[in-house]
Coordinates of C-alpha atoms in Angstrom, one line a residue:
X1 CA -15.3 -12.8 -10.1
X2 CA -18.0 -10.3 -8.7
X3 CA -20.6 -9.4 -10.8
X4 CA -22.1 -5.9 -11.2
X5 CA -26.0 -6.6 -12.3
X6 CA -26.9 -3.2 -10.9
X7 CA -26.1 -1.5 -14.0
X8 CA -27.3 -3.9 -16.5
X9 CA -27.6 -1.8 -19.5
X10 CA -26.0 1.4 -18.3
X11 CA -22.9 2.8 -20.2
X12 CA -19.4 3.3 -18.5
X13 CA -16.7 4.4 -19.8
X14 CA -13.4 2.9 -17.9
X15 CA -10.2 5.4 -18.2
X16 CA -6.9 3.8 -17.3
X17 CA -6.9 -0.3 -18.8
X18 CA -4.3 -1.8 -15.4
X19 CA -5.4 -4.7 -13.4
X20 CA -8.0 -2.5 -12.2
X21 CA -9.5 -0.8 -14.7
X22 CA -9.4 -4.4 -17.0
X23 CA -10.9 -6.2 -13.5
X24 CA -14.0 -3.3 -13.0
X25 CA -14.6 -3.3 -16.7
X26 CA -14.9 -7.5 -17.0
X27 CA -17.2 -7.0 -13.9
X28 CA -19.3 -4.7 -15.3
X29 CA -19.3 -6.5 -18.7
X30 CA -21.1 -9.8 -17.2
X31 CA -23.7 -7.6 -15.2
X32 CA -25.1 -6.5 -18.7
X33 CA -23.7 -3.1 -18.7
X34 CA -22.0 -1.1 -21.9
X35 CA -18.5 -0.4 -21.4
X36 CA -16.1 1.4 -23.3
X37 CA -13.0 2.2 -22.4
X38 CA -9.4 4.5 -22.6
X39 CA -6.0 4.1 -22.3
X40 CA -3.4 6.7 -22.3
X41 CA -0.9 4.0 -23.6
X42 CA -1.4 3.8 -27.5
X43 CA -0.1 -0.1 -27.7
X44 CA -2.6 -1.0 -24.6
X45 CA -5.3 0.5 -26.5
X46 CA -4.3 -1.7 -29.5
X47 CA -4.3 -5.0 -27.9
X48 CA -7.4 -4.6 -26.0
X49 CA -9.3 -4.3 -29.0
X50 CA -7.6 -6.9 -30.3
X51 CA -9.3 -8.4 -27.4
X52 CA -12.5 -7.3 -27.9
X53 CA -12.8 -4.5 -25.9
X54 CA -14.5 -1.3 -27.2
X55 CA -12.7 1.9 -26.7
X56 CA -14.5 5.2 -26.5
X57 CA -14.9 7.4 -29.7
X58 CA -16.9 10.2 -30.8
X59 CA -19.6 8.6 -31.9
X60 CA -20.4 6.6 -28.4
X61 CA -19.2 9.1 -26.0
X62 CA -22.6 10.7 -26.0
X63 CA -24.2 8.0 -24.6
X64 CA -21.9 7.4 -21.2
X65 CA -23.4 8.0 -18.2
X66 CA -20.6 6.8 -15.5
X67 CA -17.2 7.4 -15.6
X68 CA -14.7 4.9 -13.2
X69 CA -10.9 6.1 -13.1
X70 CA -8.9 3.7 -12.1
X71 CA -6.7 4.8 -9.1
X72 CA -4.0 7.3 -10.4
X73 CA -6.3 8.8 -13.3
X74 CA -6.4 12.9 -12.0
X75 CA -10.1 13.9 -11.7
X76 CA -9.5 17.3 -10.5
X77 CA -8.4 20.9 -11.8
X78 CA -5.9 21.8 -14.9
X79 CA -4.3 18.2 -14.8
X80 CA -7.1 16.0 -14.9
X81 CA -7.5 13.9 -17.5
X82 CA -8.8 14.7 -21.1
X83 CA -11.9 12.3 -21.0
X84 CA -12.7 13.3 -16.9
X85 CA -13.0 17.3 -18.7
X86 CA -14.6 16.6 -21.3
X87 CA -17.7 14.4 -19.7
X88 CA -17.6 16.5 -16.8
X89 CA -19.5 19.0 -18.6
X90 CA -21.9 16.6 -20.2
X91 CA -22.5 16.0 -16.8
X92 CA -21.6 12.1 -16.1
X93 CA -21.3 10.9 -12.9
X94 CA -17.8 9.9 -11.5
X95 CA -17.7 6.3 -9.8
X96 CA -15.0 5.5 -8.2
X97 CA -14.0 1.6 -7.7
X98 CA -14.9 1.8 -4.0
X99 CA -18.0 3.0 -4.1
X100 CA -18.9 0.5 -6.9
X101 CA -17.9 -2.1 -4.6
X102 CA -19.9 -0.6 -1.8
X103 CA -23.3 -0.2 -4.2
X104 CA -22.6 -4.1 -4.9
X105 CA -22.1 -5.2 -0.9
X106 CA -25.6 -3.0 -0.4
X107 CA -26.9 -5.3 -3.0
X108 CA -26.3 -8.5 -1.5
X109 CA -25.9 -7.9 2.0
X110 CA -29.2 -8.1 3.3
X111 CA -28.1 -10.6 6.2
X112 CA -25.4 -8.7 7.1
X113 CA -23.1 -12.1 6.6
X114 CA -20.3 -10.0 5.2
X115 CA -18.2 -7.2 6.9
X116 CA -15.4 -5.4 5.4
X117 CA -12.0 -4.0 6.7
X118 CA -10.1 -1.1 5.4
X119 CA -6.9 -0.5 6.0
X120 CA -4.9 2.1 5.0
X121 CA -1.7 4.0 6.2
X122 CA 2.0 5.1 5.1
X123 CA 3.5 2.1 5.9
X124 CA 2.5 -1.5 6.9
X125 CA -0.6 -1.9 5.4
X126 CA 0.6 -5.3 3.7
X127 CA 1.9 -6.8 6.4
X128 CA -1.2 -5.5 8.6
X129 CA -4.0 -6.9 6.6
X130 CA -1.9 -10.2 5.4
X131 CA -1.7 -10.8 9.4
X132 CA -5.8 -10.3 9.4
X133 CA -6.1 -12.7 6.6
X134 CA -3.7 -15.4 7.7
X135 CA -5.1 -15.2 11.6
X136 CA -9.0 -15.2 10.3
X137 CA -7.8 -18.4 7.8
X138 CA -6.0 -19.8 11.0
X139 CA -9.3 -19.9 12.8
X140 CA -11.5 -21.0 10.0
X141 CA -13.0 -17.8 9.3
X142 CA -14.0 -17.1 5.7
X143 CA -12.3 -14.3 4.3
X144 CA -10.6 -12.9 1.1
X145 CA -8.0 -10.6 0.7
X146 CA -7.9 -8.0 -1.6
X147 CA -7.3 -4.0 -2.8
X148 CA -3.5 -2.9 -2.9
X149 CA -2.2 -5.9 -2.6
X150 CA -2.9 -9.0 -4.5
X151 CA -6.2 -9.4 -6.1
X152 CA -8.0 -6.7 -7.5
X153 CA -11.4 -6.0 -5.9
X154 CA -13.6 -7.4 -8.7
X155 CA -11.8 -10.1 -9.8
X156 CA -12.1 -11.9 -6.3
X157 CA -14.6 -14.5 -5.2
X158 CA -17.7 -13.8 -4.5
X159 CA -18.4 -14.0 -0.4
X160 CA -21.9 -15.5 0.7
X161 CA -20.5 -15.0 4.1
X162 CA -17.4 -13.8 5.9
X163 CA -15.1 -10.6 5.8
X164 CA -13.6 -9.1 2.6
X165 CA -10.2 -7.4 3.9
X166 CA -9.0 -4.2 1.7
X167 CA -5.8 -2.7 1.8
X168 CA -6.3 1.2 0.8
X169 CA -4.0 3.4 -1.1
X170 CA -4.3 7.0 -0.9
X171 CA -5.4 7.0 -4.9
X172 CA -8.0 5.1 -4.2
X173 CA -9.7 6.7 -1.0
X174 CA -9.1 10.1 -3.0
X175 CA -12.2 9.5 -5.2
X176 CA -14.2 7.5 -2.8
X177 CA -17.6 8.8 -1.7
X178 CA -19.7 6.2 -0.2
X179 CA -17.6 3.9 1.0
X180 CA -17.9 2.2 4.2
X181 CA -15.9 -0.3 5.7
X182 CA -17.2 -2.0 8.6
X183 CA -13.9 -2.0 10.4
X184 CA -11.6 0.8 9.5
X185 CA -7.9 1.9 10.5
X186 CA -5.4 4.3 9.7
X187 CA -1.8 2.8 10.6
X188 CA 0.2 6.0 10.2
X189 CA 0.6 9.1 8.2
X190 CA 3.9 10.5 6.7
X191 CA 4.9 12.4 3.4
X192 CA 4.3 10.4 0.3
X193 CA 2.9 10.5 -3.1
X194 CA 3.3 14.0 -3.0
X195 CA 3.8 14.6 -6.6
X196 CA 0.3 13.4 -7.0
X197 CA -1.2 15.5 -4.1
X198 CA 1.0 18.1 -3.8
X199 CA 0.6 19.3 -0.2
X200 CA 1.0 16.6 3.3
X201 CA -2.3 17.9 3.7
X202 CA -4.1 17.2 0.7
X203 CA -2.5 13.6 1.1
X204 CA -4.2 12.8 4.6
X205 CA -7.5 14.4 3.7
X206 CA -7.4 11.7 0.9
X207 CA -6.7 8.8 3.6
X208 CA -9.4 10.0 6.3
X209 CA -11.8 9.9 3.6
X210 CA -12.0 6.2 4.9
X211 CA -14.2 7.6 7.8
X212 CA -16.0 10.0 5.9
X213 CA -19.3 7.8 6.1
X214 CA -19.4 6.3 9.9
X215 CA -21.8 5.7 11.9
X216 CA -22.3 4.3 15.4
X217 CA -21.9 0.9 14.1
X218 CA -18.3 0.6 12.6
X219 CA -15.1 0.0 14.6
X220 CA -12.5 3.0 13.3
X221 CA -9.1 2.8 14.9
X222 CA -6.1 5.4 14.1
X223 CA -2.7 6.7 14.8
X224 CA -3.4 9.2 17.4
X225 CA 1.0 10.0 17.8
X226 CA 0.5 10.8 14.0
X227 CA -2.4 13.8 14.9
X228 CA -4.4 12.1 12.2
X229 CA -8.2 13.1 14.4
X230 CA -6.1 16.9 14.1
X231 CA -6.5 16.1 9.8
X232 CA -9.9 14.4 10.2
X233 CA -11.4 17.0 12.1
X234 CA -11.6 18.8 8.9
X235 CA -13.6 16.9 7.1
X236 CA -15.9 15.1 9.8
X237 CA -18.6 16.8 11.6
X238 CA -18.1 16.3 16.0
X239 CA -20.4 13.6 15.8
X240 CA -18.5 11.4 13.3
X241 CA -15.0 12.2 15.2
X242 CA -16.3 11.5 18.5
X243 CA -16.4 7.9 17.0
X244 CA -12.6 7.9 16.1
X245 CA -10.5 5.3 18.4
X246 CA -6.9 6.4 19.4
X247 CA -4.5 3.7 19.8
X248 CA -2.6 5.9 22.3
X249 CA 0.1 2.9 23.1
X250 CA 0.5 -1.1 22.7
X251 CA -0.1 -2.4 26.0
X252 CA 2.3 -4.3 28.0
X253 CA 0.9 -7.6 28.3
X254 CA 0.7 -7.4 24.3
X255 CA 4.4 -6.5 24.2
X256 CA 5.5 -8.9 26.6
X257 CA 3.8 -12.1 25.2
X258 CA 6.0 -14.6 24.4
X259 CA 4.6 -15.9 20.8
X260 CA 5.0 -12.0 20.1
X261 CA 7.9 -11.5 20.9
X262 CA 9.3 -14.1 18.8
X263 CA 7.8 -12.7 15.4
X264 CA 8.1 -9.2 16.2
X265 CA 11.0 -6.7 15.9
X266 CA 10.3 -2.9 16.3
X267 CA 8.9 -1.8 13.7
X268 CA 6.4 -4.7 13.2
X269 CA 4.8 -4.7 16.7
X270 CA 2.3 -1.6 15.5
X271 CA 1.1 -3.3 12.3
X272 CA 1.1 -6.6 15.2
X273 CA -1.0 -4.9 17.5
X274 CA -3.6 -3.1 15.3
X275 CA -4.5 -6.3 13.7
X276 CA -4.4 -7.9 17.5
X277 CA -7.3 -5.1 18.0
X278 CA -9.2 -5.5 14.9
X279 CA -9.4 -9.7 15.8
X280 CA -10.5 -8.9 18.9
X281 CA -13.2 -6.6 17.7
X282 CA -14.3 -9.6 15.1
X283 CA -14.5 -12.2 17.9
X284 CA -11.5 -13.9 18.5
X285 CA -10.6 -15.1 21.7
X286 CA -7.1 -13.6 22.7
X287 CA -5.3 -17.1 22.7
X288 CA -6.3 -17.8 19.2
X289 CA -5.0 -14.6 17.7
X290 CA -1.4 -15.2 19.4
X291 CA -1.5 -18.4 18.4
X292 CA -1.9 -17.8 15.0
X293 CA 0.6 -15.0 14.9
X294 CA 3.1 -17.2 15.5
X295 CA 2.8 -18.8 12.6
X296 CA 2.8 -15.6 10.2
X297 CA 6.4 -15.6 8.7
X298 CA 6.0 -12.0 7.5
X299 CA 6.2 -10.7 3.8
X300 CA 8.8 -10.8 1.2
X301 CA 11.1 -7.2 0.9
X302 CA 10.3 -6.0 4.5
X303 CA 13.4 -6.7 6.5
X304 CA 13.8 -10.0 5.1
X305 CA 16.9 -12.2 5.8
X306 CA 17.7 -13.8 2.5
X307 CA 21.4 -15.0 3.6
X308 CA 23.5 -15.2 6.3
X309 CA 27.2 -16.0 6.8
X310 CA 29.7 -16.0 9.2
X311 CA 30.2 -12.8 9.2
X312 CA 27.7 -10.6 8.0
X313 CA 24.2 -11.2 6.5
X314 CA 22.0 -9.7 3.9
X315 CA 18.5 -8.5 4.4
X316 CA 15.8 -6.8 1.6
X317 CA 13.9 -4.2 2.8
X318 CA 13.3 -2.9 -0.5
X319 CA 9.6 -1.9 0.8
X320 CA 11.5 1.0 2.2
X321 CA 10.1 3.6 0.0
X322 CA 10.9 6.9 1.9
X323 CA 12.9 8.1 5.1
X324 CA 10.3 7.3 7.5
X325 CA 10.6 3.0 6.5
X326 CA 14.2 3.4 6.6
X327 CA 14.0 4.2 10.2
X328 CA 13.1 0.7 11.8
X329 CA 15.8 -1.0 9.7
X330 CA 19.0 1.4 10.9
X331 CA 17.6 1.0 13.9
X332 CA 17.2 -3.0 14.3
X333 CA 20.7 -3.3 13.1
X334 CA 24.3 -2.9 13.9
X335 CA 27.3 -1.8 12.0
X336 CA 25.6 -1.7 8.8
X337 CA 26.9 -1.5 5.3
X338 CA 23.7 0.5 3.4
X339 CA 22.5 0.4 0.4
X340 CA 20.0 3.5 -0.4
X341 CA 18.8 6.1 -3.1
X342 CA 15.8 6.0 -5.9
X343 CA 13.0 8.7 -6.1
X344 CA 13.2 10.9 -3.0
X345 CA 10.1 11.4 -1.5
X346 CA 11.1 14.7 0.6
X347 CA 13.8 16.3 2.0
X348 CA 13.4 15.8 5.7
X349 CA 16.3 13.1 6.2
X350 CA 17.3 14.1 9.1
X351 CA 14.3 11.9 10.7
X352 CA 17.3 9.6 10.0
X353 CA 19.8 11.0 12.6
X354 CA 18.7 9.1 15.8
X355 CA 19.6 5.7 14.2
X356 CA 22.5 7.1 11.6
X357 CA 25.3 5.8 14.2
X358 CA 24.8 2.1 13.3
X359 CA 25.7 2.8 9.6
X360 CA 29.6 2.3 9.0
X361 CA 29.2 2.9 4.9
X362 CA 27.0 4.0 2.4
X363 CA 26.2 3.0 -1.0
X364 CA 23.9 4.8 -3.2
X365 CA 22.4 4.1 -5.9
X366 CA 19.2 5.5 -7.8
X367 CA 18.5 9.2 -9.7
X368 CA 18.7 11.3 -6.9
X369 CA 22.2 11.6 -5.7
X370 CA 22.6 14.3 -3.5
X371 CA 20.2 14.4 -0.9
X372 CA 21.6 11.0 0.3
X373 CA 25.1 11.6 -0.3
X374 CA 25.5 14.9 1.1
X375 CA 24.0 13.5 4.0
X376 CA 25.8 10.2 5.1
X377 CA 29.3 11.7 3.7
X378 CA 29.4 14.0 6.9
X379 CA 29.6 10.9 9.0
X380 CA 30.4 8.1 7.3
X381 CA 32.7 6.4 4.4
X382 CA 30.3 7.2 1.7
X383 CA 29.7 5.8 -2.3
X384 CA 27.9 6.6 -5.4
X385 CA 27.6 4.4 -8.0
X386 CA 24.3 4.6 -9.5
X387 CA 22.9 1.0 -9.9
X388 CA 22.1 -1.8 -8.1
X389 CA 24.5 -4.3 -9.4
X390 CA 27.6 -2.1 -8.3
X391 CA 26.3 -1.5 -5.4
X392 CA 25.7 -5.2 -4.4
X393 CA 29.5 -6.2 -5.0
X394 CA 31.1 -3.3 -3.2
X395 CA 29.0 -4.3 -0.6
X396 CA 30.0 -7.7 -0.2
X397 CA 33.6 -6.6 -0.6
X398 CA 33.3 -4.7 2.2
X399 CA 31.4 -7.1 4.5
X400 CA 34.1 -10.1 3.6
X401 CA 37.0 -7.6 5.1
X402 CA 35.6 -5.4 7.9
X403 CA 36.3 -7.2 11.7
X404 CA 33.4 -7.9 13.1
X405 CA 30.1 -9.2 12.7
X406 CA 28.2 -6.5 10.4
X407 CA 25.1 -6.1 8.3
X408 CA 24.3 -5.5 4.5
X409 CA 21.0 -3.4 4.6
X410 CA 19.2 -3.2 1.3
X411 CA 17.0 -0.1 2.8
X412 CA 16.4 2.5 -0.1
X413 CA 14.3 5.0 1.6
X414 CA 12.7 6.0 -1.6
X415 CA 10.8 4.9 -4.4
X416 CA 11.9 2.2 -7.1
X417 CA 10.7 3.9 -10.6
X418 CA 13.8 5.2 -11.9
X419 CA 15.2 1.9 -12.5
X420 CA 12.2 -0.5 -11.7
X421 CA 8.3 -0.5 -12.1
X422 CA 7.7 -1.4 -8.3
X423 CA 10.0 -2.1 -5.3
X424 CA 8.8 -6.2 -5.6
X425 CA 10.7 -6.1 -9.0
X426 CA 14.0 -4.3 -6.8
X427 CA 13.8 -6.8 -4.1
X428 CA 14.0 -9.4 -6.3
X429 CA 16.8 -8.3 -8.3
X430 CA 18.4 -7.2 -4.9
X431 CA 18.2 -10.8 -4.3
X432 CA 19.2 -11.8 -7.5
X433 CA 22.5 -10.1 -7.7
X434 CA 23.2 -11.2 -3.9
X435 CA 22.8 -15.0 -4.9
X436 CA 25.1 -14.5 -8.3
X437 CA 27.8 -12.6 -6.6
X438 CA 27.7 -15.6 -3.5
X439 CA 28.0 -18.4 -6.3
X440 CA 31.1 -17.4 -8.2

């Protein structure tokens, strides 16, 4: 666990008790400061105390003097939250968990032994930095990997030396102020979380905020097909932007290695070649990185196989959370029996029609019917039925008497939450239903 001893005896109040709010507060806890804390979720706040955790009440509010939300907590206008109002006018400072983790890497980094990577992005970031992590492991480089994905920030090892690797969610860049990574990328930009940021625009001003604070000295690669420098030239003064790196296209010798080739399908060969640059940047001789790329087997729920027979197989790509991250997977795959639907992310399906033609039959499940009905039904054989576990069966039906060779694509193209808490808990019930309907 990191400790925060730079505000030993200082009073925070922690709004939103997750994995991060639970991991910043226990950090803060053995640095000596006072922490109090809220949860919207009445039960939460029961247990906690339970636990020994002190929640925030009239009597101790007066004394808090920083505020962290944990990422998702509104800070802004008529819909932030009760507490964020309330201290705002009492005037307590806002810290989010970024910057805290940048005030403790100013605190210890006096050597400059440790670096940090950001990554953020649409889609790929897991598979990017997991690529990082496994190639800098590979080659005996110290490094942890944490953020989005795995490990909360504080609750990781403490590094003497080596490179922390972060992957970045929109939620958290949105209240970051100070932060700095030394190495910092944005994959790609398309709508999401718009329900939380309302506008495509308000949603990429919260992802450049990872370049907010360069300087001549960090390493910031982007997206320029996306016009992400367009969306960061708002916000960064000529100076800053002139510091941006484009990664116009993936070079040929890069496509045409060998070892790559081999891991790589389409829509893995960006996330493949941004962390190809990144390694480079840190030191590592071109040979090494390819070498240890060929020994990253990829990520659970991204395109992943999890049976194949005779005729047809089954892949999870229940990662695919809006149109855009359906795209790669109707377009890796032929006559392909799909299974879509969940929480809709926005209307602009027809990003789908280039690929559409390898899809012989739709299934789809999930609250939103319409949008992907009323879609694949002008082209193809197409099915509503709502969950998961119908879905899986008709599928198979179909696969076990259709002629040729053919594909069962677990794609949704939209979020999981109104039937699961997170698209890992889908794929794995995805899987789940696959395996029981194969053993009866």
């Amino acid at each position: 666990m990191i400790k925060l001893k730079s505000f030993k005896n200082k009073y925070f109040l922690i709004i939103g008790m997750g994995i991060t709010g639970i991991s910043v507060s226990n950090s803060l806890l053995k640095g000596g400061a006072n922490v109090y804390f809220w949860d919207d979720d009445l039960n939460k706040r029961k247990a906690l105390r339970k636990k020994g955790y002190y929640l925030i009440n009239d009597k101790n509010i007066t004394n808090i003097e920083y505020i962290m939300p944990s990422p998702g907590i509104v800070t802004e206008g008529k819909n932030a939250h009760k507490y964020i109002k309330r201290l705002k006018s009492k005037k307590s400072k806002i810290i989010s968990e970024l910057d805290l983790f940048q005030l403790y890497i100013n605190s210890i980094n006096k050597l400059k032994k440790i670096k940090i990577i950001g990554i953020t992005g649409t889609n790929g970031k897991s598979t990017t930095v997991s690529m990082i992590h496994h190639s800098l492991k590979k080659n005996n480089i110290n490094s942890v990997l944490i953020g989005n994905i795995g490990q909360p920030i504080f609750s990781s090892k403490k590094l003497n030396h080596g490179i922390y690797i972060l992957e970045l969610s929109s939620y958290q860049l949105e209240q970051a102020k100070i932060f700095k990574p030394d190495i910092s990328c944005i994959l790609n930009l398309t709508p999401d979380h718009l329900d939380r940021h309302i506008t495509m625009h308000k949603y990429a001003t919260a992802k450049c905020n990872i370049f907010q604070n360069i300087s001549a000295r960090n390493v910031c690669y982007y997206d320029s097909n996306k016009n992400i420098k367009k969306i960061a030239s708002t916000n960064l003064d000529m100076k800053k932007l002139k510091l941006l790196i484009p990664v116009k296209k993936i070079s040929s010798s890069f496509k045409n290695n060998k070892k790559i080739s081999l891991i790589s399908k389409k829509h893995n060969m960006q996330n493949l070649y941004f962390s190809f640059l990144i390694l480079k940047k840190l030191g590592l001789k071109t040979s090494d990185i390819y070498k240890s790329f060929s020994s990253f087997s990829g990520l659970p729920h991204r395109q992943e196989i999890i049976l194949k027979k005779k005729n047809f197989i089954v892949i999870n790509d229940s990662k695919s959370t809006n149109f855009e991250s359906l795209v790669p997977a109707l377009n890796n795959y032929k006559n392909i029996i799909l299974i879509c639907g969940g929480q809709i992310k926005s209307n602009k399906i027809n990003i789908l029609n280039k690929n559409r033609h390898n899809v012989i039959k739709a299934i789809v499940i999930g609250e939103t019917k319409n949008i992907f009905f009323n879609y694949f039904n002008k082209y193809v054989d197409t099915s509503y039925v709502k969950n998961l576990n119908k879905a899986v069966k008709m599928s198979l039906s179909i696969a076990n008497i259709v002629n040729e060779h053919c594909t069962i694509l677990f794609s949704p193209g939209a979020a999981s939450f109104d039937q699961y808490n997170n698209f890992e808990e889908r794929g794995d019930d995805f899987r789940r239903k696959i395996k029981a309907e194969i053993l009866k």
